[in-house]
Amino acid sequence: MDFLFKLFSARDEENEMNYIVKGYPLTTSPVIPDILKYQVKYQRMNGDRDTPILALALAHEGSDLVEPESLEVIRRRMQLWFNEYPELAKYFEKELPRNLLAVSFTHENFQMGKESCHDFKLANPYKEAENSFYTYRKLSESVQCVYYNKNGVEYPAGACFYPTPYGKPKLLESNNALVLFATSSQIEYPPRDRKRSSYFVHFKCYGRYCATTGRNIIVTCDTSDGIPRHWDYNHEIKKFERNLCYECCEDYFNYTWEEPKKDSPATPAASPEPASVTSVPAPDAINDSDTSEVSQADSTECLIEGFEKIEMNTEDAESDIGAGLIG
């Protein structure tokens, strides 16, 4: 029995890692994990201006349903994420309760709704556009991101973290990195010149949707050669990397800010077509041959020719970018 348990556990871990690397589908409704069937309480916590920016889903008090190491991943991340909100950061100073089933957190100008840990809304005084909508994408079995779609742009609204149930793959390093990217690859709403954003001014990086990779990513521009790169995490070797991307280089060098038009009609986000939760498999990973489909400027190709990716160990990534970004 012990052998069979280990065998099926290994298969579960391999299967989840494949989805993490290749990517889960974009959906028009949230994927509800099985563990939430034990929820008996939903609690929201406020930041500034009485705006709920943190939400918890809880089972009966005294329940012990999830891996404590998985809880520790989100505890550390949320303590940093909410460091400007002392009351919220204080909640994450001590061990989280074992009956905690989900933690939801918002980006700036979004708030948690009253219905569930998947209920995200624009915060006051912003109003949702008539044709706007929300989409969802899992990054792993523990991390699911939420996006507000307006005028063809996919704005990250926040994310949900589900601690790993007992007996399931923990993938602690991967989930730690995925929460970091869920918090840091933001595109500000309302839209503004990204070169004036605090992330760009202080850390020389910004978030954008990259069609080549099929996801929201972080572009870092603090390289000595002046060439922007994706800041990414290699889940197979468990290391942070900075990787070249023709599309993001072209976008970086050709970028100009234009004030958005008022009352322009909303269109679907510039991302894969939202799919039903049950019918669409994860897309294949983008390989080097696929990059030829992306429009490339000759000048951009000349700029990045001969440059290689830069590998970073976890300690360097955390201290150099991660800790600063989360603040």
XYZ file of C-alpha atoms in Angstrom:
327
model
C 0.000 0.000 0.000
C 2.840 2.372 0.868
C 4.433 1.680 -2.531
C 1.166 2.381 -4.379
C 0.630 5.604 -2.411
C 4.090 6.837 -3.372
C 3.562 5.808 -6.989
C 0.267 7.682 -7.378
C 1.646 10.674 -5.446
C 4.582 10.861 -7.850
C 2.200 10.757 -10.812
C 0.074 13.541 -9.305
C 3.154 15.699 -8.812
C 4.412 15.065 -12.351
C 0.990 15.856 -13.809
C 0.664 19.123 -11.892
C 4.199 20.182 -12.811
C 3.377 19.614 -16.489
C 0.384 21.951 -16.194
C 2.440 24.564 -14.319
C 5.079 24.579 -17.050
C 2.687 24.381 -20.030
C -0.017 26.596 -18.564
C -3.592 26.094 -17.417
C -6.491 27.360 -19.585
C -8.042 30.789 -19.224
C -11.646 30.424 -18.037
C -14.711 32.637 -17.736
C -15.521 31.384 -14.238
C -13.274 30.360 -11.360
C -12.155 26.792 -10.852
C -13.429 25.772 -7.402
C -11.071 23.366 -5.585
C -12.614 20.407 -3.774
C -11.325 21.553 -0.389
C -13.744 24.496 -0.384
C -16.621 22.097 0.223
C -15.528 22.259 3.886
C -15.940 26.049 4.062
C -18.260 27.344 6.787
C -17.013 30.923 7.096
C -15.940 33.705 4.726
C -14.129 36.656 6.294
C -13.013 39.916 4.683
C -10.370 42.263 6.097
C -9.983 45.947 5.214
C -7.031 48.021 4.098
C -7.386 51.777 3.655
C -10.746 53.582 3.293
C -12.661 50.573 4.624
C -11.846 48.663 1.448
C -11.668 44.863 1.865
C -8.437 43.770 0.161
C -7.939 40.424 1.923
C -10.369 37.525 2.314
C -10.195 34.166 4.097
C -12.218 30.997 3.590
C -12.336 28.857 6.730
C -13.521 25.398 7.741
C -14.874 24.556 11.205
C -12.559 25.736 13.960
C -10.238 22.915 14.971
C -10.195 21.336 11.512
C -6.798 20.149 10.275
C -7.083 19.698 6.514
C -4.013 21.225 4.871
C -0.236 20.885 4.833
C 1.326 23.334 7.351
C 4.314 23.947 5.037
C 1.922 25.129 2.343
C 0.336 27.546 4.804
C 3.799 28.863 5.591
C 4.379 29.733 1.917
C 1.388 32.060 1.793
C 2.012 33.411 5.305
C 5.471 34.698 4.382
C 4.309 36.136 1.082
C 1.301 37.930 2.550
C 3.340 39.387 5.398
C 5.508 41.109 2.777
C 2.622 41.976 0.447
C 0.718 43.783 3.200
C 3.712 45.458 4.835
C 2.091 48.868 4.308
C -1.032 47.705 6.177
C 0.103 46.975 9.762
C -3.143 45.315 10.864
C -3.145 42.924 7.925
C 0.579 42.223 8.147
C 0.125 41.484 11.866
C -2.308 38.665 11.040
C 0.474 36.917 9.127
C 3.114 37.279 11.856
C 2.122 33.990 13.491
C 1.312 30.535 12.174
C -1.905 30.399 10.166
C -4.779 28.252 11.449
C -5.082 24.716 10.025
C -8.736 25.356 9.164
C -7.720 27.993 6.600
C -8.851 26.852 3.126
C -8.161 29.887 0.924
C -6.522 33.302 1.025
C -7.563 35.934 -1.536
C -5.746 39.228 -2.044
C -6.303 42.156 -4.400
C -4.244 44.533 -6.470
C -4.574 48.284 -6.048
C -8.024 49.709 -6.869
C -9.736 46.318 -6.546
C -11.609 44.873 -3.577
C -13.018 41.571 -2.384
C -16.748 41.101 -2.874
C -19.204 39.694 -0.348
C -19.950 36.389 -2.058
C -16.794 34.275 -1.943
C -13.011 34.207 -2.149
C -13.382 34.372 -5.966
C -15.548 37.515 -5.908
C -13.404 40.457 -7.068
C -14.682 43.948 -7.848
C -13.372 47.399 -8.650
C -12.947 49.507 -5.528
C -14.630 52.880 -5.088
C -14.801 55.291 -6.838
C -14.261 53.184 -9.964
C -17.206 51.661 -11.826
C -17.065 48.592 -14.009
C -17.606 49.307 -17.715
C -20.728 47.972 -19.393
C -18.917 45.391 -21.524
C -16.146 44.549 -19.085
C -15.782 41.061 -17.634
C -13.569 38.898 -15.414
C -11.476 35.900 -16.395
C -9.526 33.376 -14.331
C -6.401 31.288 -14.765
C -4.830 28.774 -12.428
C -1.052 28.946 -12.166
C -1.008 25.753 -10.120
C -3.449 23.751 -7.998
C -2.710 26.241 -5.204
C -2.707 29.557 -7.105
C -5.472 31.078 -9.265
C -5.301 34.586 -10.736
C -8.258 36.865 -11.498
C -8.285 39.441 -14.319
C -10.500 42.417 -15.100
C -10.935 42.744 -18.875
C -11.661 46.131 -20.418
C -10.969 47.604 -23.862
C -8.836 44.645 -24.895
C -6.555 44.758 -21.852
C -6.370 42.112 -19.119
C -5.735 43.833 -15.770
C -4.729 41.528 -12.881
C -7.297 42.099 -10.127
C -5.777 39.729 -7.575
C -5.358 36.056 -6.805
C -6.469 33.173 -4.596
C -4.151 30.779 -2.776
C -5.397 27.361 -1.669
C -3.165 25.534 0.827
C -2.317 21.999 -0.260
C -4.620 19.333 1.239
C -2.923 16.479 3.037
C -1.659 13.821 0.639
C -1.419 16.138 -2.397
C 1.799 17.474 -4.018
C 3.063 20.488 -2.073
C 5.455 21.905 -4.711
C 6.541 24.518 -2.187
C 9.255 26.192 -4.271
C 7.040 26.494 -7.337
C 4.048 27.839 -5.427
C 6.253 30.324 -3.600
C 7.471 31.665 -6.965
C 3.964 31.659 -8.463
C 2.537 33.760 -5.612
C 5.412 36.181 -6.110
C 4.574 36.543 -9.804
C 0.841 36.787 -9.058
C 1.540 39.801 -6.859
C 4.245 41.425 -8.976
C 3.198 41.064 -12.643
C 0.476 43.651 -12.314
C -0.784 46.050 -14.972
C -2.146 49.095 -13.196
C -5.829 49.968 -13.372
C -6.867 52.627 -14.244
C -4.203 52.506 -16.973
C -1.281 54.881 -16.678
C 2.128 55.363 -18.245
C 4.072 52.346 -17.010
C 7.301 54.383 -16.970
C 5.733 56.507 -14.226
C 4.640 53.547 -12.134
C 6.395 52.985 -8.814
C 7.584 49.552 -9.989
C 9.353 51.037 -13.001
C 10.711 54.089 -11.188
C 12.082 52.172 -8.208
C 12.772 48.681 -9.548
C 13.053 49.118 -13.349
C 10.394 46.527 -14.086
C 6.750 46.310 -15.115
C 4.048 43.764 -15.864
C 2.528 43.051 -19.271
C 0.629 40.334 -21.096
C 3.062 38.437 -23.338
C 1.435 36.573 -26.231
C 4.600 34.528 -26.789
C 4.385 32.940 -23.354
C 0.594 33.207 -23.092
C 0.561 34.806 -19.651
C 1.153 37.964 -17.638
C 4.847 38.308 -16.942
C 7.367 40.657 -15.318
C 9.772 42.500 -17.619
C 12.924 43.686 -15.875
C 15.058 46.468 -17.379
C 17.798 46.683 -14.745
C 20.330 44.730 -16.829
C 23.757 46.224 -17.495
C 23.419 45.722 -21.277
C 20.156 47.691 -21.473
C 18.225 44.758 -22.919
C 14.914 43.966 -21.142
C 14.254 40.373 -20.129
C 11.495 38.280 -18.643
C 11.989 37.632 -14.973
C 10.892 34.027 -14.679
C 11.172 30.885 -12.584
C 12.392 27.569 -13.982
C 10.212 25.047 -12.157
C 12.267 22.071 -13.305
C 15.629 23.222 -11.919
C 14.078 25.485 -9.239
C 15.923 28.664 -10.171
C 14.947 32.198 -11.118
C 16.045 33.306 -14.584
C 16.017 36.342 -16.822
C 15.122 35.256 -20.344
C 15.117 37.095 -23.659
C 11.829 37.570 -25.502
C 11.627 39.158 -28.978
C 8.049 40.300 -28.423
C 8.767 42.048 -25.120
C 11.966 43.620 -26.473
C 10.051 45.046 -29.415
C 7.323 46.307 -27.092
C 9.882 47.895 -24.764
C 11.799 49.790 -27.459
C 8.692 50.859 -29.393
C 6.570 51.770 -26.353
C 4.874 55.162 -26.243
C 2.167 56.175 -23.798
C -1.194 57.303 -25.124
C -4.052 58.459 -22.949
C -6.904 55.919 -23.210
C -9.970 57.042 -25.107
C -13.044 57.724 -23.013
C -16.163 55.615 -23.473
C -14.492 53.285 -25.941
C -16.280 49.929 -26.216
C -14.799 46.983 -24.374
C -13.448 44.087 -26.408
C -12.117 40.678 -25.422
C -8.747 40.703 -23.691
C -5.604 40.260 -25.769
C -5.104 36.731 -24.518
C -6.186 33.190 -25.353
C -9.932 32.770 -25.860
C -11.583 32.052 -22.495
C -12.541 28.391 -22.273
C -14.996 26.362 -20.279
C -13.437 24.762 -17.255
C -14.120 21.198 -18.333
C -13.521 21.131 -22.070
C -10.192 22.824 -22.769
C -6.814 21.185 -22.038
C -3.763 23.197 -21.071
C -2.051 24.667 -24.157
C 1.271 23.321 -25.368
C 4.344 25.121 -24.130
C 5.800 27.741 -26.439
C 9.124 26.578 -27.847
C 11.835 28.438 -29.734
C 10.297 27.677 -33.125
C 7.032 29.356 -32.120
C 8.655 32.762 -31.599
C 8.831 33.282 -35.354
C 5.080 33.927 -35.332
C 5.594 37.095 -33.280
C 6.188 40.324 -35.176
C 9.830 41.289 -34.767
C 11.476 44.583 -35.697
C 14.848 44.216 -37.429
C 16.346 46.766 -35.054
C 15.156 44.755 -32.083
C 16.677 41.568 -33.464
C 20.008 43.331 -33.898
C 19.878 44.649 -30.354
C 19.401 41.274 -28.705
C 21.448 39.126 -31.081
C 24.118 37.258 -29.193
C 22.754 37.976 -25.716
C 21.989 34.962 -23.562
C 19.585 34.412 -20.723
C 20.785 35.252 -17.230
C 20.258 32.660 -14.516
C 19.677 33.786 -10.944
C 19.678 31.740 -7.791
C 16.725 32.032 -5.452
C 18.538 34.171 -2.891
C 19.585 36.747 -5.488
C 16.096 36.944 -6.955
C 14.420 37.403 -3.593
C 16.768 40.171 -2.464
C 17.276 41.878 -5.815
C 13.690 42.099 -7.058
C 11.202 40.015 -5.120
C 11.258 41.634 -1.702
C 11.141 45.119 -3.178
C 8.341 44.354 -5.598
C 6.013 42.946 -3.016
C 6.129 46.046 -0.880
